[in-house]
């Protein structure tokens, strides 16, 4: 448990972890942001909350009444 | 011994300054990738039309605050838990491993059958409030959010933290992977939601407005990842355009804090739970 370690041991662990994180591979937003955008555009057609569902196919629509004239 | 104490302080001081300088280097490296804003990449994306959504069902049955809920994967049913001590409806779906987050600052992976601790994850400096598993295609990772304002991405097999993000200004109440697994969103007591891109290794969007001053308790994405639904402590749900960074809609209906929110597995609706003892299904 973290509480059992001395401040020095905790700091050593933090420094080791940060050294690893600094070396993580990373790419610019112009590239990764585009990939997110491309994903959205590819999937948008399948997103019911985005494009809406016609009321007659909506399983959550309120059940209507019936009028006889 | 006085001299030992002095030596000890020098080592602590040098470790602290090394940690600080590494954090500075990390920030520097991340800043280099900030060549453009997400909403600029999305400039040519068609704007969203008018957003119409309303409560379709109100589920009354809990006797106290609704704390959390989820959809069952193979059926249109919902499991919810409340401060009244009840779990209403059912869990028809069993898994043999379970991941937990704790107030002791750690996360743990358990084997349900044997009750054995398989892996523990140390690194948060305070209570871990939330976690989410990466979509199966992206591999064995999960993200956790805590009271230390940090969101951390973990490798489940090694127990190691892969990436950590500390840009929120308060507790992170909710984290949720983006459907493709390449990013995740967070909701915080600092009244903002944020998007973190795992491959750019940085925050790429903040969803906030000056008028929103209450914490976000729970977030989830629509199927395509274009929309982010977020429940707040001011009883509302804000719908955000993930790409453009703007708010698309604000949903009213709950009479107390929204504590939990989830989009259904087939993406046709989402459900919110609240301290007003009800759950609402929106479509």
Coordinates of N, CA, C and O in Angstrom, one line a residue, chain A residues 12-50:
Chain A
X12 N 10.8 8.1 -5.7 CA 11.6 7.3 -6.7 C 10.6 6.6 -7.7 O 10.9 6.6 -8.9
X13 N 9.5 6.1 -7.2 CA 8.6 5.4 -8.0 C 8.0 6.4 -9.0 O 7.8 6.1 -10.2
X14 N 7.7 7.6 -8.5 CA 7.1 8.6 -9.4 C 8.1 9.0 -10.5 O 7.7 9.1 -11.7
X15 N 9.3 9.2 -10.1 CA 10.4 9.6 -11.1 C 10.5 8.5 -12.2 O 10.6 8.7 -13.4
X16 N 10.5 7.2 -11.7 CA 10.7 6.1 -12.6 C 9.5 6.1 -13.6 O 9.6 5.9 -14.8
X17 N 8.3 6.3 -13.1 CA 7.0 6.3 -13.9 C 7.1 7.4 -14.9 O 6.8 7.2 -16.1
X18 N 7.5 8.6 -14.5 CA 7.5 9.7 -15.4 C 8.6 9.5 -16.5 O 8.3 9.9 -17.6
X19 N 9.7 8.9 -16.1 CA 10.7 8.6 -17.1 C 10.1 7.8 -18.2 O 10.4 8.0 -19.4
X20 N 9.3 6.8 -17.8 CA 8.6 5.9 -18.8 C 7.7 6.7 -19.7 O 7.6 6.6 -20.9
X21 N 6.8 7.5 -19.0 CA 5.8 8.2 -19.7 C 6.4 9.2 -20.7 O 5.8 9.4 -21.8
X22 N 7.5 9.9 -20.4 CA 8.1 10.8 -21.3 C 8.4 10.1 -22.6 O 8.4 10.7 -23.7
X23 N 8.8 8.8 -22.5 CA 9.2 8.1 -23.7 C 8.0 7.5 -24.5 O 8.3 7.0 -25.6
X24 N 6.8 7.7 -24.1 CA 5.6 7.1 -24.8 C 5.6 7.7 -26.2 O 5.9 8.9 -26.4
X25 N 5.2 6.8 -27.2 CA 5.1 7.4 -28.6 C 3.9 8.3 -28.7 O 2.9 8.0 -28.0
X26 N 4.0 9.4 -29.4 CA 2.8 10.2 -29.5 C 2.8 10.8 -30.9 O 3.8 11.0 -31.5
X27 N 1.6 11.2 -31.4 CA 1.4 11.7 -32.7 C 0.7 13.1 -32.6 O -0.1 13.3 -31.7
X28 N 0.8 14.0 -33.6 CA 0.2 15.3 -33.5 C -1.3 15.2 -33.7 O -1.8 14.2 -34.4
X29 N -2.0 16.2 -33.2 CA -3.5 16.2 -33.2 C -4.0 16.3 -34.6 O -5.1 15.7 -35.0
X30 N -3.2 16.9 -35.5 CA -3.7 17.0 -36.9 C -3.9 15.6 -37.5 O -4.8 15.4 -38.3
X31 N -3.1 14.7 -37.0 CA -3.3 13.3 -37.5 C -4.3 12.5 -36.7 O -5.2 11.9 -37.2
X32 N -4.1 12.5 -35.3 CA -5.0 11.7 -34.5 C -6.5 12.3 -34.5 O -7.4 11.6 -34.4
X33 N -6.6 13.6 -34.5 CA -7.9 14.3 -34.5 C -8.6 13.9 -35.8 O -9.8 13.7 -35.8
X34 N -7.9 13.8 -36.9 CA -8.5 13.5 -38.1 C -9.0 12.0 -38.1 O -10.1 11.7 -38.6
X35 N -8.3 11.2 -37.4 CA -8.7 9.8 -37.3 C -10.0 9.7 -36.5 O -10.9 8.9 -36.8
X36 N -10.1 10.5 -35.4 CA -11.4 10.6 -34.6 C -12.5 11.1 -35.5 O -13.6 10.5 -35.6
X37 N -12.2 12.1 -36.3 CA -13.2 12.7 -37.2 C -13.7 11.6 -38.2 O -14.9 11.5 -38.5
X38 N -12.7 10.9 -38.8 CA -13.0 9.9 -39.8 C -13.9 8.8 -39.2 O -14.8 8.3 -39.9
X39 N -13.6 8.4 -38.0 CA -14.3 7.4 -37.3 C -15.8 7.8 -37.2 O -16.7 7.1 -37.5
X40 N -16.0 9.1 -36.7 CA -17.3 9.6 -36.5 C -18.1 9.6 -37.8 O -19.2 9.1 -37.9
X41 N -17.4 10.1 -38.9 CA -18.1 10.2 -40.2 C -18.5 8.8 -40.7 O -19.5 8.6 -41.3
X42 N -17.6 7.8 -40.5 CA -17.9 6.5 -40.9 C -19.1 5.9 -40.2 O -19.9 5.2 -40.8
X43 N -19.1 6.1 -38.9 CA -20.2 5.5 -38.1 C -21.5 6.3 -37.9 O -22.5 5.8 -37.4
X44 N -21.4 7.5 -38.3 CA -22.6 8.4 -38.1 C -23.9 7.8 -38.7 O -24.9 8.0 -38.1
X45 N -23.8 7.1 -39.8 CA -25.0 6.5 -40.4 C -25.6 5.5 -39.5 O -26.9 5.3 -39.5
X46 N -24.9 4.9 -38.6 CA -25.4 3.8 -37.7 C -25.8 4.3 -36.3 O -26.1 3.6 -35.4
X47 N -25.7 5.6 -36.1 CA -26.0 6.2 -34.8 C -27.4 6.7 -34.7 O -27.7 7.8 -35.1
X48 N -28.3 5.9 -34.1 CA -29.7 6.3 -34.0 C -29.9 7.6 -33.2 O -30.8 8.3 -33.5
X49 N -29.1 7.9 -32.2 CA -29.3 9.1 -31.5 C -28.9 10.3 -32.2 O -29.3 11.4 -31.9
X50 N -28.1 10.1 -33.3 CA -27.6 11.2 -34.1 C -28.6 11.6 -35.2 O -29.0 12.7 -35.4

